[in-house]
PDB file of C-alpha atoms in Angstrom:
ATOM      1  CA  SER A   1       0.015   0.001   0.001  1.00 72.00           C
ATOM      2  CA  THR A   2       0.995   3.620  -0.428  1.00 78.00           C
ATOM      3  CA  ASP A   3       1.952   5.747   2.561  1.00 84.00           C
ATOM      4  CA  GLU A   4      -1.421   7.497   2.431  1.00 86.00           C
ATOM      5  CA  ARG A   5      -3.345   4.268   2.397  1.00 87.00           C
ATOM      6  CA  ARG A   6      -1.369   2.877   5.314  1.00 90.00           C
ATOM      7  CA  THR A   7      -2.113   6.047   7.293  1.00 92.00           C
ATOM      8  CA  ASN A   8      -5.834   5.731   6.555  1.00 92.00           C
ATOM      9  CA  ILE A   9      -5.856   2.053   7.611  1.00 93.00           C
ATOM     10  CA  GLN A  10      -4.148   2.936  10.884  1.00 94.00           C
ATOM     11  CA  VAL A  11      -6.513   5.859  11.596  1.00 95.00           C
ATOM     12  CA  ALA A  12      -9.634   3.812  10.770  1.00 95.00           C
ATOM     13  CA  ALA A  13      -8.523   0.784  12.800  1.00 96.00           C
ATOM     14  CA  SER A  14      -7.861   2.922  15.848  1.00 96.00           C
ATOM     15  CA  LYS A  15     -11.583   3.792  16.004  1.00 96.00           C
ATOM     16  CA  PHE A  16     -12.370   0.189  16.958  1.00 97.00           C
ATOM     17  CA  HIS A  17      -9.604  -0.600  19.428  1.00 97.00           C
ATOM     18  CA  GLY A  18     -11.149  -1.180  22.883  1.00 97.00           C
ATOM     19  CA  LEU A  19     -14.774  -1.197  21.772  1.00 97.00           C
ATOM     20  CA  VAL A  20     -17.149  -3.277  23.885  1.00 98.00           C
ATOM     21  CA  ILE A  21     -20.170  -4.664  22.072  1.00 98.00           C
ATOM     22  CA  SER A  22     -23.013  -5.430  24.451  1.00 98.00           C
ATOM     23  CA  PRO A  23     -25.151  -8.634  24.400  1.00 98.00           C
ATOM     24  CA  GLY A  24     -27.808  -8.271  21.701  1.00 97.00           C
ATOM     25  CA  GLU A  25     -26.158  -5.156  20.188  1.00 98.00           C
ATOM     26  CA  VAL A  26     -25.904  -4.863  16.406  1.00 98.00           C
ATOM     27  CA  PHE A  27     -22.415  -3.505  15.581  1.00 98.00           C
ATOM     28  CA  SER A  28     -22.373  -0.847  12.856  1.00 98.00           C
ATOM     29  CA  PHE A  29     -19.010  -0.138  11.252  1.00 98.00           C
ATOM     30  CA  ASN A  30     -20.031   3.337  10.044  1.00 96.00           C
ATOM     31  CA  ARG A  31     -21.333   4.299  13.468  1.00 96.00           C
ATOM     32  CA  TYR A  32     -17.999   3.768  15.144  1.00 96.00           C
ATOM     33  CA  LEU A  33     -15.909   4.869  12.178  1.00 95.00           C
ATOM     34  CA  GLY A  34     -17.335   8.367  12.232  1.00 91.00           C
ATOM     35  CA  ASP A  35     -16.390  11.134   9.786  1.00 90.00           C
ATOM     36  CA  VAL A  36     -13.790  10.359   7.172  1.00 89.00           C
ATOM     37  CA  SER A  37     -12.106  13.654   6.266  1.00 88.00           C
ATOM     38  CA  PRO A  38      -8.705  15.434   6.381  1.00 90.00           C
ATOM     39  CA  GLU A  39      -9.876  17.029   9.654  1.00 91.00           C
ATOM     40  CA  THR A  40     -10.121  13.594  11.290  1.00 91.00           C
ATOM     41  CA  GLY A  41      -6.641  12.470  10.149  1.00 90.00           C
ATOM     42  CA  TYR A  42      -7.354  10.829   6.807  1.00 90.00           C
ATOM     43  CA  GLU A  43      -5.256  11.417   3.707  1.00 88.00           C
ATOM     44  CA  THR A  44      -6.032  11.528  -0.013  1.00 83.00           C
ATOM     45  CA  GLY A  45      -5.270   8.341  -1.833  1.00 71.00           C
ATOM     46  CA  LEU A  46      -6.620   6.012  -4.494  1.00 69.00           C
ATOM     47  CA  VAL A  47     -10.291   4.939  -4.128  1.00 71.00           C
ATOM     48  CA  ILE A  48     -12.700   3.017  -6.346  1.00 68.00           C
ATOM     49  CA  PHE A  49     -15.328   5.274  -7.963  1.00 65.00           C
ATOM     50  CA  GLY A  50     -17.563   3.793 -10.672  1.00 60.00           C
ATOM     51  CA  ASP A  51     -15.337   2.147 -13.246  1.00 58.00           C
ATOM     52  CA  ARG A  52     -12.263   4.112 -12.320  1.00 61.00           C
ATOM     53  CA  THR A  53      -9.629   4.330  -9.579  1.00 65.00           C
ATOM     54  CA  ILE A  54      -9.403   7.995  -8.590  1.00 68.00           C
ATOM     55  CA  GLN A  55      -7.937  10.210  -5.903  1.00 71.00           C
ATOM     56  CA  GLY A  56     -10.181  10.492  -2.844  1.00 76.00           C
ATOM     57  CA  VAL A  57     -10.060  10.849   0.943  1.00 82.00           C
ATOM     58  CA  GLY A  58      -9.997   7.656   2.957  1.00 83.00           C
ATOM     59  CA  GLY A  59      -8.637   5.043   0.576  1.00 84.00           C
ATOM     60  CA  GLY A  60      -7.908   1.950   2.620  1.00 87.00           C
ATOM     61  CA  VAL A  61     -10.904   2.060   5.018  1.00 91.00           C
ATOM     62  CA  CYS A  62     -12.430  -0.950   3.305  1.00 91.00           C
ATOM     63  CA  GLN A  63      -9.385  -3.071   4.226  1.00 92.00           C
ATOM     64  CA  VAL A  64     -10.409  -2.397   7.811  1.00 95.00           C
ATOM     65  CA  SER A  65     -14.105  -3.260   7.261  1.00 96.00           C
ATOM     66  CA  SER A  66     -13.160  -6.438   5.416  1.00 95.00           C
ATOM     67  CA  THR A  67     -10.938  -7.494   8.336  1.00 95.00           C
ATOM     68  CA  VAL A  68     -13.758  -6.845  10.815  1.00 97.00           C
ATOM     69  CA  PHE A  69     -16.154  -8.810   8.640  1.00 96.00           C
ATOM     70  CA  GLN A  70     -13.888 -11.809   8.505  1.00 94.00           C
ATOM     71  CA  ALA A  71     -13.419 -11.776  12.293  1.00 94.00           C
ATOM     72  CA  ALA A  72     -17.195 -11.755  12.855  1.00 96.00           C
ATOM     73  CA  PHE A  73     -17.809 -14.342  10.111  1.00 95.00           C
ATOM     74  CA  PHE A  74     -15.281 -16.889  11.322  1.00 94.00           C
ATOM     75  CA  GLY A  75     -16.266 -16.141  14.947  1.00 94.00           C
ATOM     76  CA  GLY A  76     -19.781 -17.396  14.225  1.00 95.00           C
ATOM     77  CA  TYR A  77     -21.627 -14.113  14.772  1.00 97.00           C
ATOM     78  CA  PRO A  78     -24.714 -13.274  12.651  1.00 97.00           C
ATOM     79  CA  ILE A  79     -23.930 -10.992   9.716  1.00 97.00           C
ATOM     80  CA  VAL A  80     -26.711  -8.450   9.502  1.00 97.00           C
ATOM     81  CA  GLU A  81     -25.479  -6.351   6.585  1.00 97.00           C
ATOM     82  CA  ARG A  82     -22.591  -6.805   4.170  1.00 97.00           C
ATOM     83  CA  TYR A  83     -21.761  -5.754   0.629  1.00 96.00           C
ATOM     84  CA  ALA A  84     -19.049  -6.971  -1.729  1.00 95.00           C
ATOM     85  CA  HIS A  85     -16.741  -4.649  -3.585  1.00 91.00           C
ATOM     86  CA  GLY A  86     -17.454  -3.856  -7.216  1.00 89.00           C
ATOM     87  CA  TYR A  87     -14.517  -5.997  -8.410  1.00 90.00           C
ATOM     88  CA  ARG A  88     -12.056  -8.498  -7.006  1.00 90.00           C
ATOM     89  CA  VAL A  89      -9.057  -7.030  -5.103  1.00 85.00           C
ATOM     90  CA  GLY A  90      -6.238  -9.419  -4.274  1.00 83.00           C
ATOM     91  CA  TYR A  91      -5.342  -8.054  -0.815  1.00 82.00           C
ATOM     92  CA  TYR A  92      -8.924  -8.679   0.461  1.00 83.00           C
ATOM     93  CA  GLU A  93      -8.409 -12.342  -0.392  1.00 86.00           C
ATOM     94  CA  SER A  94      -5.166 -12.825   1.585  1.00 83.00           C
ATOM     95  CA  GLY A  95      -4.660 -13.364   5.298  1.00 81.00           C
ATOM     96  CA  ALA A  96      -6.083 -15.844   7.745  1.00 84.00           C
ATOM     97  CA  ALA A  97      -8.205 -16.133  10.848  1.00 85.00           C
ATOM     98  CA  THR A  98      -8.231 -18.229  13.992  1.00 85.00           C
ATOM     99  CA  ALA A  99     -11.487 -18.731  15.862  1.00 81.00           C
ATOM    100  CA  ASN A 100     -12.264 -21.172  18.750  1.00 76.00           C
ATOM    101  CA  GLY A 101      -9.095 -23.087  18.002  1.00 80.00           C
ATOM    102  CA  GLN A 102      -9.758 -23.393  14.275  1.00 82.00           C
ATOM    103  CA  SER A 103      -7.710 -21.824  11.453  1.00 88.00           C
ATOM    104  CA  PHE A 104      -9.276 -20.364   8.383  1.00 87.00           C
ATOM    105  CA  LYS A 105      -7.937 -18.785   5.124  1.00 85.00           C
ATOM    106  CA  ALA A 106      -9.699 -15.651   3.916  1.00 82.00           C
ATOM    107  CA  GLY A 107     -10.104 -16.315   0.192  1.00 88.00           C
ATOM    108  CA  VAL A 108     -12.321 -14.795  -2.476  1.00 92.00           C
ATOM    109  CA  GLY A 109     -15.839 -13.670  -1.573  1.00 95.00           C
ATOM    110  CA  LEU A 110     -15.106 -12.561   2.003  1.00 94.00           C
ATOM    111  CA  ASP A 111     -14.560  -8.818   1.586  1.00 95.00           C
ATOM    112  CA  ALA A 112     -16.872  -6.071   2.861  1.00 95.00           C
ATOM    113  CA  THR A 113     -17.054  -2.591   1.437  1.00 93.00           C
ATOM    114  CA  VAL A 114     -18.421   0.454   3.286  1.00 93.00           C
ATOM    115  CA  TYR A 115     -19.488   3.950   2.200  1.00 88.00           C
ATOM    116  CA  ALA A 116     -21.228   6.062   4.831  1.00 83.00           C
ATOM    117  CA  PRO A 117     -24.077   6.599   5.283  1.00 84.00           C
ATOM    118  CA  ILE A 118     -25.474   4.268   2.516  1.00 89.00           C
ATOM    119  CA  VAL A 119     -23.252   1.128   2.622  1.00 93.00           C
ATOM    120  CA  ASP A 120     -22.492  -0.366   6.031  1.00 96.00           C
ATOM    121  CA  LEU A 121     -21.167  -3.515   7.648  1.00 98.00           C
ATOM    122  CA  LYS A 122     -23.182  -4.865  10.577  1.00 98.00           C
ATOM    123  CA  TRP A 123     -22.890  -7.978  12.726  1.00 98.00           C
ATOM    124  CA  LYS A 124     -24.802  -8.915  15.866  1.00 98.00           C
ATOM    125  CA  ASN A 125     -23.557 -10.065  19.271  1.00 98.00           C
ATOM    126  CA  ASP A 126     -26.174 -12.745  19.714  1.00 97.00           C
ATOM    127  CA  THR A 127     -24.537 -14.114  22.917  1.00 97.00           C
ATOM    128  CA  PRO A 128     -25.343 -13.235  26.578  1.00 97.00           C
ATOM    129  CA  TYR A 129     -21.782 -11.925  26.982  1.00 98.00           C
ATOM    130  CA  HIS A 130     -19.961  -8.712  26.035  1.00 98.00           C
ATOM    131  CA  VAL A 131     -17.466  -8.756  23.162  1.00 98.00           C
ATOM    132  CA  LEU A 132     -14.243  -6.708  23.423  1.00 98.00           C
ATOM    133  CA  MET A 133     -12.734  -5.650  20.061  1.00 98.00           C
ATOM    134  CA  GLU A 134      -9.064  -4.879  19.664  1.00 98.00           C
ATOM    135  CA  ALA A 135      -7.251  -3.759  16.506  1.00 97.00           C
ATOM    136  CA  TYR A 136      -3.477  -4.014  15.865  1.00 96.00           C
ATOM    137  CA  PHE A 137      -1.821  -2.442  12.865  1.00 94.00           C
ATOM    138  CA  ASN A 138       1.793  -3.387  12.037  1.00 92.00           C
ATOM    139  CA  PRO A 139       3.393  -0.866   9.608  1.00 85.00           C
ATOM    140  CA  THR A 140       6.499  -2.958   9.170  1.00 86.00           C
ATOM    141  CA  LYS A 141       4.635  -6.134   8.116  1.00 87.00           C
ATOM    142  CA  GLN A 142       1.799  -4.073   6.547  1.00 86.00           C
ATOM    143  CA  SER A 143      -0.685  -6.226   8.410  1.00 90.00           C
ATOM    144  CA  LEU A 144      -3.906  -5.542  10.280  1.00 93.00           C
ATOM    145  CA  THR A 145      -5.285  -7.910  12.962  1.00 94.00           C
ATOM    146  CA  PHE A 146      -8.593  -7.738  14.804  1.00 96.00           C
ATOM    147  CA  LYS A 147      -9.140  -9.694  18.034  1.00 95.00           C
ATOM    148  CA  PHE A 148     -12.551 -10.437  19.583  1.00 96.00           C
ATOM    149  CA  TYR A 149     -12.537 -11.445  23.265  1.00 96.00           C
ATOM    150  CA  SER A 150     -15.569 -12.887  25.001  1.00 96.00           C
ATOM    151  CA  THR A 151     -16.764 -15.887  27.081  1.00 96.00           C
ATOM    152  CA  ARG A 152     -16.385 -19.039  25.009  1.00 92.00           C
ATOM    153  CA  MET A 153     -19.710 -20.386  23.692  1.00 92.00           C
ATOM    154  CA  GLY A 154     -18.284 -23.589  22.258  1.00 90.00           C
ATOM    155  CA  ARG A 155     -19.136 -22.545  18.680  1.00 92.00           C
ATOM    156  CA  THR A 156     -17.823 -24.371  15.658  1.00 93.00           C
ATOM    157  CA  VAL A 157     -17.800 -22.764  12.210  1.00 94.00           C
ATOM    158  CA  TYR A 158     -17.846 -24.812   8.973  1.00 94.00           C
ATOM    159  CA  VAL A 159     -17.159 -23.091   5.645  1.00 94.00           C
ATOM    160  CA  GLU A 160     -17.826 -24.450   2.146  1.00 93.00           C
ATOM    161  CA  GLY A 161     -16.550 -22.819  -1.021  1.00 91.00           C
ATOM    162  CA  PRO A 162     -15.790 -20.499  -2.583  1.00 94.00           C
ATOM    163  CA  LYS A 163     -17.715 -21.612  -5.706  1.00 95.00           C
ATOM    164  CA  LEU A 164     -17.036 -19.392  -8.757  1.00 95.00           C
ATOM    165  CA  SER A 165     -19.421 -19.163 -11.705  1.00 97.00           C
ATOM    166  CA  ASP A 166     -20.427 -16.900 -14.633  1.00 96.00           C
ATOM    167  CA  THR A 167     -16.997 -15.535 -15.382  1.00 96.00           C
ATOM    168  CA  VAL A 168     -16.870 -12.396 -17.575  1.00 97.00           C
ATOM    169  CA  PRO A 169     -13.541 -11.480 -19.240  1.00 96.00           C
ATOM    170  CA  HIS A 170     -12.090  -8.058 -18.401  1.00 94.00           C
ATOM    171  CA  GLY A 171     -11.866  -5.302 -21.016  1.00 91.00           C
ATOM    172  CA  LYS A 172      -8.960  -3.315 -22.410  1.00 91.00           C
ATOM    173  CA  ALA A 173      -6.771  -1.021 -20.319  1.00 90.00           C
ATOM    174  CA  LYS A 174      -7.989   2.441 -19.242  1.00 88.00           C
ATOM    175  CA  TYR A 175      -5.934   5.584 -18.866  1.00 90.00           C
ATOM    176  CA  THR A 176      -6.437   8.660 -16.689  1.00 86.00           C
ATOM    177  CA  GLU A 177      -4.531  11.853 -17.151  1.00 86.00           C
ATOM    178  CA  SER A 178      -2.708  13.207 -14.117  1.00 85.00           C
ATOM    179  CA  ALA A 179      -0.638  16.378 -13.761  1.00 86.00           C
ATOM    180  CA  SER A 180       1.571  14.574 -11.274  1.00 85.00           C
ATOM    181  CA  LEU A 181       3.269  12.578 -14.087  1.00 87.00           C
ATOM    182  CA  ARG A 182       5.867  13.774 -16.566  1.00 90.00           C
ATOM    183  CA  PRO A 183       5.377  13.464 -20.351  1.00 91.00           C
ATOM    184  CA  GLY A 184       5.862   9.862 -21.365  1.00 86.00           C
ATOM    185  CA  GLU A 185       5.632   8.543 -17.797  1.00 90.00           C
ATOM    186  CA  ARG A 186       3.046   5.867 -16.981  1.00 90.00           C
ATOM    187  CA  ARG A 187       2.044   4.467 -13.616  1.00 88.00           C
ATOM    188  CA  GLN A 188      -0.165   1.393 -13.148  1.00 88.00           C
ATOM    189  CA  ILE A 189      -2.664   1.851 -10.286  1.00 82.00           C
ATOM    190  CA  ASP A 190      -4.895  -1.175 -10.736  1.00 82.00           C
ATOM    191  CA  TYR A 191      -4.726  -4.588 -12.355  1.00 88.00           C
ATOM    192  CA  ALA A 192      -7.162  -6.462 -14.610  1.00 92.00           C
ATOM    193  CA  VAL A 193      -9.401  -9.139 -13.130  1.00 93.00           C
ATOM    194  CA  ASN A 194     -12.287 -10.984 -14.672  1.00 95.00           C
ATOM    195  CA  GLY A 195     -15.827 -10.532 -13.410  1.00 96.00           C
ATOM    196  CA  VAL A 196     -17.312 -13.492 -11.546  1.00 96.00           C
ATOM    197  CA  ASP A 197     -20.058 -14.600  -9.185  1.00 97.00           C
ATOM    198  CA  VAL A 198     -18.818 -16.123  -5.906  1.00 97.00           C
ATOM    199  CA  ARG A 199     -20.709 -18.105  -3.254  1.00 97.00           C
ATOM    200  CA  VAL A 200     -19.442 -19.113   0.153  1.00 96.00           C
ATOM    201  CA  TRP A 201     -21.561 -21.101   2.690  1.00 96.00           C
ATOM    202  CA  ARG A 202     -21.222 -20.997   6.475  1.00 96.00           C
ATOM    203  CA  THR A 203     -22.689 -23.360   9.058  1.00 96.00           C
ATOM    204  CA  VAL A 204     -22.430 -22.487  12.780  1.00 96.00           C
ATOM    205  CA  LYS A 205     -22.906 -24.990  15.583  1.00 96.00           C
ATOM    206  CA  GLU A 206     -22.997 -24.481  19.344  1.00 94.00           C
ATOM    207  CA  GLY A 207     -22.218 -27.905  20.737  1.00 91.00           C
ATOM    208  CA  ASP A 208     -24.671 -30.203  18.901  1.00 92.00           C
ATOM    209  CA  ARG A 209     -27.168 -27.426  18.188  1.00 95.00           C
ATOM    210  CA  VAL A 210     -27.152 -25.910  14.729  1.00 96.00           C
ATOM    211  CA  LEU A 211     -27.404 -22.079  14.874  1.00 95.00           C
ATOM    212  CA  VAL A 212     -26.851 -21.348  11.180  1.00 94.00           C
ATOM    213  CA  ASN A 213     -27.232 -23.985   8.491  1.00 96.00           C
ATOM    214  CA  GLY A 214     -25.592 -23.340   5.132  1.00 94.00           C
ATOM    215  CA  GLU A 215     -25.916 -19.500   5.188  1.00 95.00           C
ATOM    216  CA  GLU A 216     -24.854 -18.201   1.742  1.00 97.00           C
ATOM    217  CA  ILE A 217     -22.524 -15.245   1.317  1.00 96.00           C
ATOM    218  CA  TYR A 218     -22.935 -14.074  -2.300  1.00 97.00           C
ATOM    219  CA  SER A 219     -20.671 -11.697  -4.149  1.00 96.00           C
ATOM    220  CA  HIS A 220     -21.028 -10.319  -7.695  1.00 96.00           C
ATOM    221  CA  TYR A 221     -17.779  -8.926  -9.023  1.00 95.00           C
ATOM    222  CA  LEU A 222     -17.653  -6.883 -12.252  1.00 93.00           C
ATOM    223  CA  PRO A 223     -14.832  -7.283 -14.784  1.00 94.00           C
ATOM    224  CA  TRP A 224     -12.089  -4.725 -14.131  1.00 90.00           C
ATOM    225  CA  SER A 225      -9.481  -3.463 -16.602  1.00 90.00           C
ATOM    226  CA  ASP A 226      -5.826  -2.475 -16.066  1.00 90.00           C
ATOM    227  CA  GLN A 227      -5.720   1.136 -14.933  1.00 87.00           C
ATOM    228  CA  PHE A 228      -2.914   3.554 -15.705  1.00 90.00           C
ATOM    229  CA  LEU A 229      -2.082   7.170 -14.871  1.00 88.00           C
ATOM    230  CA  VAL A 230      -0.429   9.154 -17.678  1.00 91.00           C
ATOM    231  CA  ALA A 231       0.633  12.753 -18.191  1.00 91.00           C
ATOM    232  CA  PRO A 232      -1.889  15.195 -19.634  1.00 89.00           C
ATOM    233  CA  GLY A 233      -2.296  14.648 -23.372  1.00 86.00           C
ATOM    234  CA  TYR A 234      -0.756  11.179 -23.307  1.00 79.00           C
ATOM    235  CA  ALA A 235      -3.922   9.090 -22.882  1.00 83.00           C
ATOM    236  CA  PRO A 236      -4.537   6.828 -25.931  1.00 83.00           C
ATOM    237  CA  LYS A 237      -7.336   8.129 -28.136  1.00 77.00           C
ATOM    238  CA  ASN A 238      -8.903   4.708 -28.710  1.00 70.00           C
ATOM    239  CA  GLN A 239      -9.352   3.620 -25.090  1.00 66.00           C
TER     240      GLN A 239
END
């Protein structure tokens, strides 16, 4: 990630360190995230807007929401609201989780985008115990870890998938003019991926009792082209 994106990840993650989620409470990512602006410590970086990657405030926040989502998902908590990104992004598919002594790999179809106030991530603490959330950002390793602490409920999570279907090939490269580049200079800011539908299923048990049986997490990803920044006047005419 760029320096700006790493700063935004660290600022956003700090909003959740030490939160206590009460029994029965529905956690809202946007509620605790608050305002995303230069005044609250966020920097301008690359963000997804429509079919382009552009400069915007808060690029990187969705890496935090995706990590929170995976912690709640593998922890066996009900997912109340979650939206996939418009296209597949590799760093949302890396990493791992440990829950109740089990190890899980993140994989495709387990990201979660947010855009206040319209698009939120919500999960519910459906246990009779409080949940303490902690967030740890490691700038050297460029890693983000969320830890959920609570009284053990003896839950076991089973995951099937991902199952990929209806692949759509990506299109040709797109170019955006930027005054920050010199004539003839070109900088790649995104990489081509095919569009695809992804399904992941989760079953949650508490002892012998089935709490969730084959819950489907569905993601529809659009095809995404290579994206380049070029100096003004150097964008190909036939893009």
